[in-house]
Tab-separated table of C-alpha atoms and ligand atoms in Angstrom:
chain	number	residue	atom	x	y	z
A	1	UNK	CA	-36.136	46.698	-25.009
A	2	UNK	CA	-33.725	46.235	-28.061
A	3	UNK	CA	-31.128	43.799	-27.601
A	4	UNK	CA	-30.605	42.478	-24.732
A	5	UNK	CA	-28.501	39.780	-24.111
A	6	UNK	CA	-31.595	36.948	-22.386
A	7	UNK	CA	-28.846	35.724	-20.093
A	8	UNK	CA	-29.914	36.091	-16.523
A	9	UNK	CA	-27.278	37.416	-14.357
A	10	UNK	CA	-27.999	38.007	-10.682
A	11	UNK	CA	-27.065	41.996	-9.145
A	12	UNK	CA	-25.454	42.733	-5.746
A	13	UNK	CA	-25.614	46.419	-4.500
A	14	UNK	CA	-23.672	47.635	-1.802
A	15	UNK	CA	-24.591	50.198	1.015
A	16	UNK	CA	-21.034	51.144	2.608
A	17	UNK	CA	-23.193	53.565	5.468
A	18	UNK	CA	-23.070	52.992	9.230
A	19	UNK	CA	-23.853	54.279	12.226
A	20	UNK	CA	-20.435	52.837	14.116
A	21	UNK	CA	-18.443	50.037	13.411
A	22	UNK	CA	-18.601	46.680	15.142
A	23	UNK	CA	-15.691	45.597	17.321
A	24	UNK	CA	-15.057	42.604	15.123
A	25	UNK	CA	-16.133	44.336	11.164
A	26	UNK	CA	-13.690	44.803	8.264
A	27	UNK	CA	-16.274	44.938	5.311
A	28	UNK	CA	-16.309	47.999	2.961
A	29	UNK	CA	-18.115	49.973	5.996
A	30	UNK	CA	-17.686	54.055	6.581
A	31	UNK	CA	-19.518	55.714	9.431
A	32	UNK	CA	-19.807	59.366	10.116
A	33	UNK	CA	-19.761	59.159	5.991
A	34	UNK	CA	-23.547	60.523	6.377
A	35	UNK	CA	-23.125	63.597	4.243
A	36	UNK	CA	-22.314	61.176	1.105
A	37	UNK	CA	-25.475	59.515	1.020
A	38	UNK	CA	-27.237	61.402	-1.477
A	39	UNK	CA	-24.131	61.914	-3.812
A	40	UNK	CA	-23.671	57.667	-2.926
A	41	UNK	CA	-27.365	57.044	-4.260
A	42	UNK	CA	-26.635	59.447	-7.555
A	43	UNK	CA	-23.826	57.665	-8.748
A	44	UNK	CA	-24.440	53.669	-7.601
A	45	UNK	CA	-28.037	54.263	-9.529
A	46	UNK	CA	-25.892	54.987	-12.445
A	47	UNK	CA	-23.559	52.623	-12.079
A	48	UNK	CA	-26.662	49.646	-11.611
A	49	UNK	CA	-27.987	51.043	-15.137
A	50	UNK	CA	-24.580	50.937	-16.618
A	51	UNK	CA	-24.114	47.770	-16.010
A	52	UNK	CA	-27.253	45.355	-14.901
A	53	UNK	CA	-30.019	46.919	-17.891
A	54	UNK	CA	-28.877	44.621	-20.450
A	55	UNK	CA	-29.534	42.009	-18.439
A	56	UNK	CA	-32.627	39.709	-17.280
A	57	UNK	CA	-32.181	40.404	-13.526
A	58	UNK	CA	-32.947	36.688	-11.280
A	59	UNK	CA	-31.652	37.775	-7.817
A	60	UNK	CA	-30.943	40.857	-6.002
A	61	UNK	CA	-29.575	41.321	-2.282
A	62	UNK	CA	-28.323	44.738	-1.790
A	63	UNK	CA	-25.608	44.658	1.359
A	64	UNK	CA	-23.590	46.426	3.425
A	65	UNK	CA	-22.246	48.291	5.294
A	66	UNK	CA	-26.135	49.063	6.293
A	67	UNK	CA	-28.907	49.170	3.784
A	68	UNK	CA	-30.905	50.329	6.170
A	69	UNK	CA	-29.119	53.715	6.833
A	70	UNK	CA	-30.691	55.376	4.027
A	71	UNK	CA	-34.038	57.322	4.990
A	72	UNK	CA	-37.511	56.045	3.210
A	73	UNK	CA	-36.788	59.161	0.256
A	74	UNK	CA	-33.108	57.444	-0.367
A	75	UNK	CA	-34.397	53.757	-0.774
A	76	UNK	CA	-37.739	55.308	-3.189
A	77	UNK	CA	-34.955	56.780	-5.081
A	78	UNK	CA	-32.817	53.295	-5.333
A	79	UNK	CA	-36.115	51.378	-6.014
A	80	UNK	CA	-36.458	53.587	-9.618
A	81	UNK	CA	-33.239	52.010	-11.173
A	82	UNK	CA	-34.039	48.690	-9.698
A	83	UNK	CA	-37.634	49.275	-11.373
A	84	UNK	CA	-36.180	49.881	-14.597
A	85	UNK	CA	-34.536	46.467	-14.855
A	86	UNK	CA	-35.984	43.258	-16.268
A	87	UNK	CA	-36.887	41.068	-13.025
A	88	UNK	CA	-37.789	37.441	-14.316
A	89	UNK	CA	-40.892	36.274	-12.629
A	90	UNK	CA	-40.401	35.091	-9.604
A	91	UNK	CA	-37.116	36.934	-8.068
A	92	UNK	CA	-36.045	37.295	-4.694
A	93	UNK	CA	-35.342	40.901	-3.826
A	94	UNK	CA	-33.208	40.425	0.047
A	95	UNK	CA	-32.202	44.292	1.758
A	96	UNK	CA	-30.109	43.432	5.104
A	97	UNK	CA	-31.033	45.269	7.874
A	98	UNK	CA	-29.756	46.223	11.251
A	99	UNK	CA	-31.890	46.659	14.460
A	100	UNK	CA	-31.889	50.530	15.122
A	101	UNK	CA	-32.260	51.138	11.938
A	102	UNK	CA	-34.717	50.547	10.861
A	103	UNK	CA	-39.454	51.837	10.766
A	104	UNK	CA	-42.464	51.621	9.019
A	105	UNK	CA	-41.462	53.904	7.447
A	106	UNK	CA	-38.218	52.075	6.186
A	107	UNK	CA	-39.871	48.706	5.763
A	108	UNK	CA	-42.779	50.110	3.683
A	109	UNK	CA	-39.887	52.145	1.508
A	110	UNK	CA	-39.245	48.111	1.223
A	111	UNK	CA	-41.932	46.706	0.487
A	112	UNK	CA	-43.147	49.478	-2.520
A	113	UNK	CA	-40.030	49.041	-3.735
A	114	UNK	CA	-40.322	45.392	-4.593
A	115	UNK	CA	-37.983	43.602	-0.913
A	116	UNK	CA	-39.531	39.501	-1.047
A	117	UNK	CA	-36.829	39.818	1.830
A	118	UNK	CA	-35.483	40.377	4.617
A	119	UNK	CA	-32.025	39.281	5.987
A	120	UNK	CA	-31.914	40.994	10.045
A	121	UNK	CA	-28.268	41.410	11.358
A	122	UNK	CA	-29.772	40.602	14.823
A	123	UNK	CA	-25.944	38.553	15.938
A	124	UNK	CA	-26.930	37.448	19.767
A	125	UNK	CA	-30.505	37.456	22.420
A	126	UNK	CA	-28.132	38.415	24.862
A	127	UNK	CA	-28.170	42.743	25.415
A	128	UNK	CA	-24.433	42.680	27.336
A	129	UNK	CA	-23.047	40.292	24.663
A	130	UNK	CA	-24.901	42.893	21.467
A	131	UNK	CA	-22.677	45.581	23.548
A	132	UNK	CA	-19.598	44.182	23.803
A	133	UNK	CA	-19.602	43.757	20.102
A	134	UNK	CA	-20.508	46.585	19.350
A	135	UNK	CA	-23.655	46.181	18.174
A	136	UNK	CA	-26.114	49.819	17.980
A	137	UNK	CA	-29.089	47.734	18.946
A	138	UNK	CA	-31.198	45.988	21.720
A	139	UNK	CA	-32.609	41.790	21.471
A	140	UNK	CA	-35.962	43.822	22.809
A	141	UNK	CA	-35.446	46.702	19.565
A	142	UNK	CA	-35.291	43.603	17.159
A	143	UNK	CA	-38.140	41.569	17.832
A	144	UNK	CA	-39.883	44.564	17.146
A	145	UNK	CA	-37.987	45.512	14.004
A	146	UNK	CA	-38.962	42.103	13.212
A	147	UNK	CA	-42.808	41.771	14.000
A	148	UNK	CA	-43.455	45.243	12.425
A	149	UNK	CA	-41.883	43.441	9.372
A	150	UNK	CA	-44.386	40.678	9.496
A	151	UNK	CA	-46.895	42.656	10.043
A	152	UNK	CA	-45.882	45.253	7.025
A	153	UNK	CA	-46.287	41.083	4.834
A	154	UNK	CA	-43.147	40.199	4.841
A	155	UNK	CA	-42.944	36.067	4.594
A	156	UNK	CA	-39.145	35.749	4.047
A	157	UNK	CA	-36.982	36.520	6.336
A	158	UNK	CA	-33.515	35.956	7.514
A	159	UNK	CA	-31.419	36.173	11.130
A	160	UNK	CA	-27.729	35.964	11.588
A	161	UNK	CA	-26.379	35.050	14.434
A	162	UNK	CA	-22.809	34.798	15.494
A	163	UNK	CA	-20.649	32.101	17.817
A	164	UNK	CA	-17.223	32.350	19.966
A	165	UNK	CA	-18.440	35.615	21.042
A	166	UNK	CA	-15.549	37.063	23.686
A	167	UNK	CA	-16.858	34.439	27.094
A	168	UNK	CA	-19.909	33.290	25.831
A	169	UNK	CA	-21.961	30.466	26.821
A	170	UNK	CA	-22.983	27.017	25.566
A	171	UNK	CA	-26.515	27.962	27.718
A	172	UNK	CA	-26.365	31.514	26.153
A	173	UNK	CA	-25.478	30.047	23.201
A	174	UNK	CA	-28.376	27.086	23.205
A	175	UNK	CA	-30.862	30.329	24.603
A	176	UNK	CA	-29.950	32.296	21.436
A	177	UNK	CA	-31.001	29.453	18.720
A	178	UNK	CA	-34.395	28.699	21.324
A	179	UNK	CA	-35.212	31.855	21.300
A	180	UNK	CA	-35.317	32.979	17.430
A	181	UNK	CA	-36.900	29.470	16.051
A	182	UNK	CA	-39.767	30.180	18.305
A	183	UNK	CA	-40.000	33.154	16.624
A	184	UNK	CA	-39.973	31.151	13.352
A	185	UNK	CA	-38.268	33.336	10.574
A	186	UNK	CA	-37.860	30.601	7.476
A	187	UNK	CA	-33.864	31.228	7.278
A	188	UNK	CA	-30.774	30.977	9.854
A	189	UNK	CA	-27.395	32.021	9.331
A	190	UNK	CA	-25.026	30.776	11.803
A	191	UNK	CA	-21.398	31.773	11.450
A	192	UNK	CA	-18.706	31.960	13.992
A	193	UNK	CA	-16.826	34.688	15.042
A	194	UNK	CA	-13.364	35.706	13.214
A	195	UNK	CA	-11.274	37.823	14.539
A	196	UNK	CA	-10.145	40.051	11.246
A	197	UNK	CA	-6.888	41.749	11.299
A	198	UNK	CA	-7.392	46.132	11.641
A	199	UNK	CA	-10.356	45.377	13.710
A	200	UNK	CA	-10.675	46.168	17.472
A	201	UNK	CA	-11.177	42.676	18.778
A	202	UNK	CA	-7.888	41.883	16.491
A	203	UNK	CA	-6.596	44.695	18.831
A	204	UNK	CA	-7.891	43.192	21.973
A	205	UNK	CA	-6.734	39.828	20.924
A	206	UNK	CA	-2.754	41.342	20.951
A	207	UNK	CA	-2.575	42.728	23.722
A	208	UNK	CA	-4.390	39.303	25.100
A	209	UNK	CA	-7.723	40.928	25.928
A	210	UNK	CA	-10.212	39.556	24.279
A	211	UNK	CA	-11.448	35.927	26.150
A	212	UNK	CA	-12.995	33.666	23.193
A	213	UNK	CA	-14.365	30.154	23.482
A	214	UNK	CA	-12.196	27.565	23.059
A	215	UNK	CA	-11.935	25.270	20.081
A	216	UNK	CA	-13.033	22.872	21.175
A	217	UNK	CA	-16.534	24.326	22.824
A	218	UNK	CA	-16.706	26.476	20.080
A	219	UNK	CA	-16.565	23.573	17.898
A	220	UNK	CA	-19.379	21.854	20.290
A	221	UNK	CA	-21.608	25.023	19.810
A	222	UNK	CA	-22.046	24.173	15.971
A	223	UNK	CA	-22.684	20.970	16.824
A	224	UNK	CA	-24.633	21.662	19.441
A	225	UNK	CA	-26.579	24.270	16.341
A	226	UNK	CA	-26.908	22.067	13.693
A	227	UNK	CA	-29.353	19.382	16.342
A	228	UNK	CA	-31.621	22.939	17.450
A	229	UNK	CA	-32.385	23.792	14.389
A	230	UNK	CA	-32.827	20.165	12.175
A	231	UNK	CA	-35.220	19.857	15.924
A	232	UNK	CA	-36.613	23.246	15.254
A	233	UNK	CA	-37.507	22.193	10.843
A	234	UNK	CA	-34.772	24.125	9.306
A	235	UNK	CA	-32.333	22.283	7.489
A	236	UNK	CA	-29.240	23.098	7.303
A	237	UNK	CA	-27.769	23.121	3.112
A	238	UNK	CA	-24.863	25.229	3.386
A	239	UNK	CA	-22.122	25.162	5.738
A	240	UNK	CA	-23.609	27.879	7.893
A	241	UNK	CA	-27.144	27.988	6.343
A	242	UNK	CA	-29.890	26.411	7.444
A	243	UNK	CA	-33.666	27.144	6.637
A	244	UNK	CA	-37.453	25.747	6.216
A	245	UNK	CA	-38.680	24.221	3.103
A	246	UNK	CA	-37.733	25.723	-0.064
A	247	UNK	CA	-36.749	28.706	1.571
A	248	UNK	CA	-33.337	28.751	0.784
A	249	UNK	CA	-30.932	31.668	-0.422
A	250	UNK	CA	-31.626	32.105	-3.952
A	251	UNK	CA	-29.070	34.457	-4.061
A	252	UNK	CA	-26.073	33.571	-2.502
A	253	UNK	CA	-26.975	30.068	-3.979
A	254	UNK	CA	-25.112	32.088	-6.736
A	255	UNK	CA	-22.329	32.468	-5.336
A	256	UNK	CA	-21.481	28.770	-4.406
A	257	UNK	CA	-22.567	27.355	-8.024
A	258	UNK	CA	-19.938	30.133	-9.584
A	259	UNK	CA	-22.510	31.602	-11.615
A	260	UNK	CA	-22.619	35.068	-12.967
A	261	UNK	CA	-23.377	38.334	-10.390
A	262	UNK	CA	-22.255	41.649	-11.292
A	263	UNK	CA	-22.116	43.587	-8.152
A	264	UNK	CA	-22.516	47.293	-7.612
A	265	UNK	CA	-21.769	50.589	-5.590
A	266	UNK	CA	-18.590	50.577	-2.989
A	267	UNK	CA	-15.597	47.691	-2.993
A	268	UNK	CA	-18.016	45.250	-4.484
A	269	UNK	CA	-16.975	42.346	-6.178
A	270	UNK	CA	-18.167	40.912	-9.614
A	271	UNK	CA	-17.662	38.091	-11.690
A	272	UNK	CA	-18.920	38.087	-15.181
A	273	UNK	CA	-18.140	35.712	-18.035
A	274	UNK	CA	-15.086	34.472	-15.814
A	275	UNK	CA	-14.220	37.865	-15.396
A	276	UNK	CA	-13.419	39.092	-11.893
A	277	UNK	CA	-13.680	43.051	-11.184
A	278	UNK	CA	-13.598	44.922	-7.967
A	279	UNK	CA	-14.675	48.527	-7.764
A	280	UNK	CA	-13.153	51.595	-5.975
A	281	UNK	CA	-13.237	50.429	-1.924
A	282	UNK	CA	-13.760	54.232	-0.382
A	283	UNK	CA	-16.721	56.188	-1.179
A	284	UNK	CA	-15.153	59.210	-2.311
A	285	UNK	CA	-12.760	57.106	-5.006
A	286	UNK	CA	-16.273	55.603	-5.912
A	287	UNK	CA	-17.460	58.491	-6.473
A	288	UNK	CA	-15.213	60.519	-7.875
A	289	UNK	CA	-14.301	57.065	-10.617
A	290	UNK	CA	-17.817	56.907	-11.391
A	291	UNK	CA	-18.341	60.906	-11.922
A	292	UNK	CA	-14.892	60.919	-14.233
A	293	UNK	CA	-15.054	57.483	-15.709
A	294	UNK	CA	-18.191	55.997	-15.928
A	295	UNK	CA	-17.390	52.914	-13.852
A	296	UNK	CA	-15.535	51.965	-10.431
A	297	UNK	CA	-13.026	49.114	-11.386
A	298	UNK	CA	-9.657	49.729	-9.355
A	299	UNK	CA	-9.081	45.524	-10.517
A	300	UNK	CA	-9.990	43.143	-13.241
A	301	UNK	CA	-9.105	39.683	-13.223
A	302	UNK	CA	-9.736	37.417	-15.977
A	303	UNK	CA	-9.925	34.101	-14.413
A	304	UNK	CA	-7.950	30.819	-15.885
A	305	UNK	CA	-10.132	27.476	-15.900
A	306	UNK	CA	-7.998	26.401	-13.489
A	307	UNK	CA	-9.115	29.158	-11.364
A	308	UNK	CA	-12.436	28.371	-12.396
A	309	UNK	CA	-12.165	24.806	-11.702
A	310	UNK	CA	-10.946	25.427	-8.389
A	311	UNK	CA	-13.546	28.226	-6.931
A	312	UNK	CA	-15.959	25.800	-8.531
A	313	UNK	CA	-14.951	22.716	-6.075
A	314	UNK	CA	-14.434	25.102	-3.448
A	315	UNK	CA	-16.739	26.701	-3.655
A	316	UNK	CA	-20.063	24.098	-4.071
A	317	UNK	CA	-18.627	21.534	-1.519
A	318	UNK	CA	-19.504	24.531	0.738
A	319	UNK	CA	-23.224	22.969	0.202
A	320	UNK	CA	-24.211	20.116	1.432
A	321	UNK	CA	-25.096	19.166	-1.520
A	322	UNK	CA	-22.136	19.175	-2.821
A	323	UNK	CA	-21.289	19.214	-6.382
A	324	UNK	CA	-23.034	17.320	-9.505
A	325	UNK	CA	-19.783	14.939	-11.487
A	326	UNK	CA	-22.175	16.068	-14.612
A	327	UNK	CA	-23.023	19.890	-13.664
A	328	UNK	CA	-18.921	19.887	-13.932
A	329	UNK	CA	-18.804	18.470	-16.690
A	330	UNK	CA	-20.588	20.431	-18.898
A	331	UNK	CA	-19.167	22.955	-17.699
A	332	UNK	CA	-15.196	22.046	-18.257
A	333	UNK	CA	-15.626	19.558	-20.879
A	334	UNK	CA	-13.934	16.835	-19.166
A	335	UNK	CA	-15.096	14.387	-16.645
A	336	UNK	CA	-15.093	14.833	-13.355
A	337	UNK	CA	-12.905	11.806	-12.338
A	338	UNK	CA	-10.357	12.397	-15.230
A	339	UNK	CA	-8.911	14.943	-12.887
A	340	UNK	CA	-9.865	14.200	-9.107
A	341	UNK	CA	-10.572	9.699	-8.598
A	342	UNK	CA	-7.374	9.316	-6.548
A	343	UNK	CA	-8.513	12.383	-4.295
A	344	UNK	CA	-12.040	11.078	-4.237
A	345	UNK	CA	-11.359	7.788	-4.416
A	346	UNK	CA	-8.942	8.586	-0.746
A	347	UNK	CA	-11.669	11.616	1.017
A	348	UNK	CA	-14.024	8.640	0.369
A	349	UNK	CA	-11.757	5.758	1.873
A	350	UNK	CA	-11.736	7.917	4.974
A	351	UNK	CA	-14.935	8.314	5.182
A	352	UNK	CA	-15.050	12.506	5.218
A	353	UNK	CA	-16.675	12.063	0.961
A	354	UNK	CA	-19.207	10.560	0.512
A	355	UNK	CA	-20.461	9.983	-3.463
A	356	UNK	CA	-23.907	10.026	-4.046
A	357	UNK	CA	-25.383	9.286	-7.570
A	358	UNK	CA	-23.755	11.591	-9.592
A	359	UNK	CA	-23.029	14.145	-6.800
A	360	UNK	CA	-20.315	14.231	-4.050
A	361	UNK	CA	-20.659	15.637	-0.801
A	362	UNK	CA	-18.714	16.058	3.200
A	363	UNK	CA	-19.766	14.115	5.131
A	364	UNK	CA	-20.444	15.685	8.791
A	365	UNK	CA	-16.812	14.224	9.527
A	366	UNK	CA	-15.424	16.426	6.362
A	367	UNK	CA	-16.821	19.690	7.030
A	368	UNK	CA	-14.392	19.420	10.284
A	369	UNK	CA	-11.468	18.408	7.793
A	370	UNK	CA	-12.485	21.303	4.562
A	371	UNK	CA	-9.688	22.992	4.267
A	372	UNK	CA	-7.684	20.178	4.332
A	373	UNK	CA	-9.596	18.226	1.991
A	374	UNK	CA	-10.346	20.313	-0.203
A	375	UNK	CA	-6.572	21.543	-0.180
A	376	UNK	CA	-6.013	18.043	-2.531
A	377	UNK	CA	-8.294	20.145	-5.620
A	378	UNK	CA	-5.991	22.240	-6.043
A	379	UNK	CA	-4.354	21.318	-9.906
A	380	UNK	CA	-0.940	22.071	-11.117
A	381	UNK	CA	-0.064	25.159	-12.873
B	1	SF4	S1	-23.422	46.518	11.397
B	1	SF4	FE1	-22.414	45.455	9.705
B	1	SF4	S2	-21.469	46.876	8.119
B	1	SF4	FE2	-21.769	47.894	9.730
B	1	SF4	S3	-19.858	47.681	11.118
B	1	SF4	FE3	-21.039	46.128	12.114
B	1	SF4	S4	-21.266	44.385	11.283
B	1	SF4	FE4	-20.271	46.015	10.064
């Protein structure tokens, strides 16, 4: 094993291929690039080997794009690079799956390479909404995939849902939540639709052609999600994430606790020892850099102490448990209250932040004003 750094890291792997671009999507994903998958996997395996093999890996998350766009041979091939890593005993290994790209063979391949958590990108249980946002699958296809995954032995599954879709009603959203709760996945994520720049939805919105629910209805949909999920045994542990007991996504908690993660593949962002790096955004540039330079970074930023403190608070406060002042002091060598006592008192008085023992976290009302509150945690230069 040689001189292995015993520090534990997390690993993100990006698969940038999609069958079709969804109308709201601004992720680094591409369609019509099927001819590049083989070469991409080849250089990606090199990157994983060169950047992750010296560490102990606690969590792996393969996201996209659509990881299940790859065929089973390519999944096995990727699995070879992962099989060579030093995985800790109770490692978590998640793969994002899109219905419409999944079958028994691919699910078996995922199981064989050690995947122990699946994350289904469902978004809605209504076919007309799925169609209107550009998804390639039906609700029925998802249900079949879900049952197949259970049959094959996956016992840790997340389902992603989006609310606030064009013309969506409260009744439809409630139906989404109730239908998914009946399936009893271990984890559910609920995101509100965000209209990002340079997407087909943005163009429609600019022309006044996108009929989105009002902000008030969207807020009510979020509140309703909290109620329905809680009534069905899911605990909220982050703004958009809910789980059955002990089934939180360990990988995402790494991001929210500002711990180290290595990210491989097109457009992937890493954070290791305070250094943020970003890989080339296109598949072609990524492949070319990996071949010619042996790495694919195009940007590097060394976080200052101020960056780290602010990011630690901004990310940590996304979690319902918030942040521990003791952990803050251990990490930054300064008592939390030395920096933030006034801010803390102000928002405690306004009942937007609670302090319990050593932790501070948003109240229910505080979550709705979180951006305003967090802006007061920015430090002077
Ligand atoms: S499947 Fe996911 S990554 Fe691909 S286009 Fe749709 S939202 Fe984007």
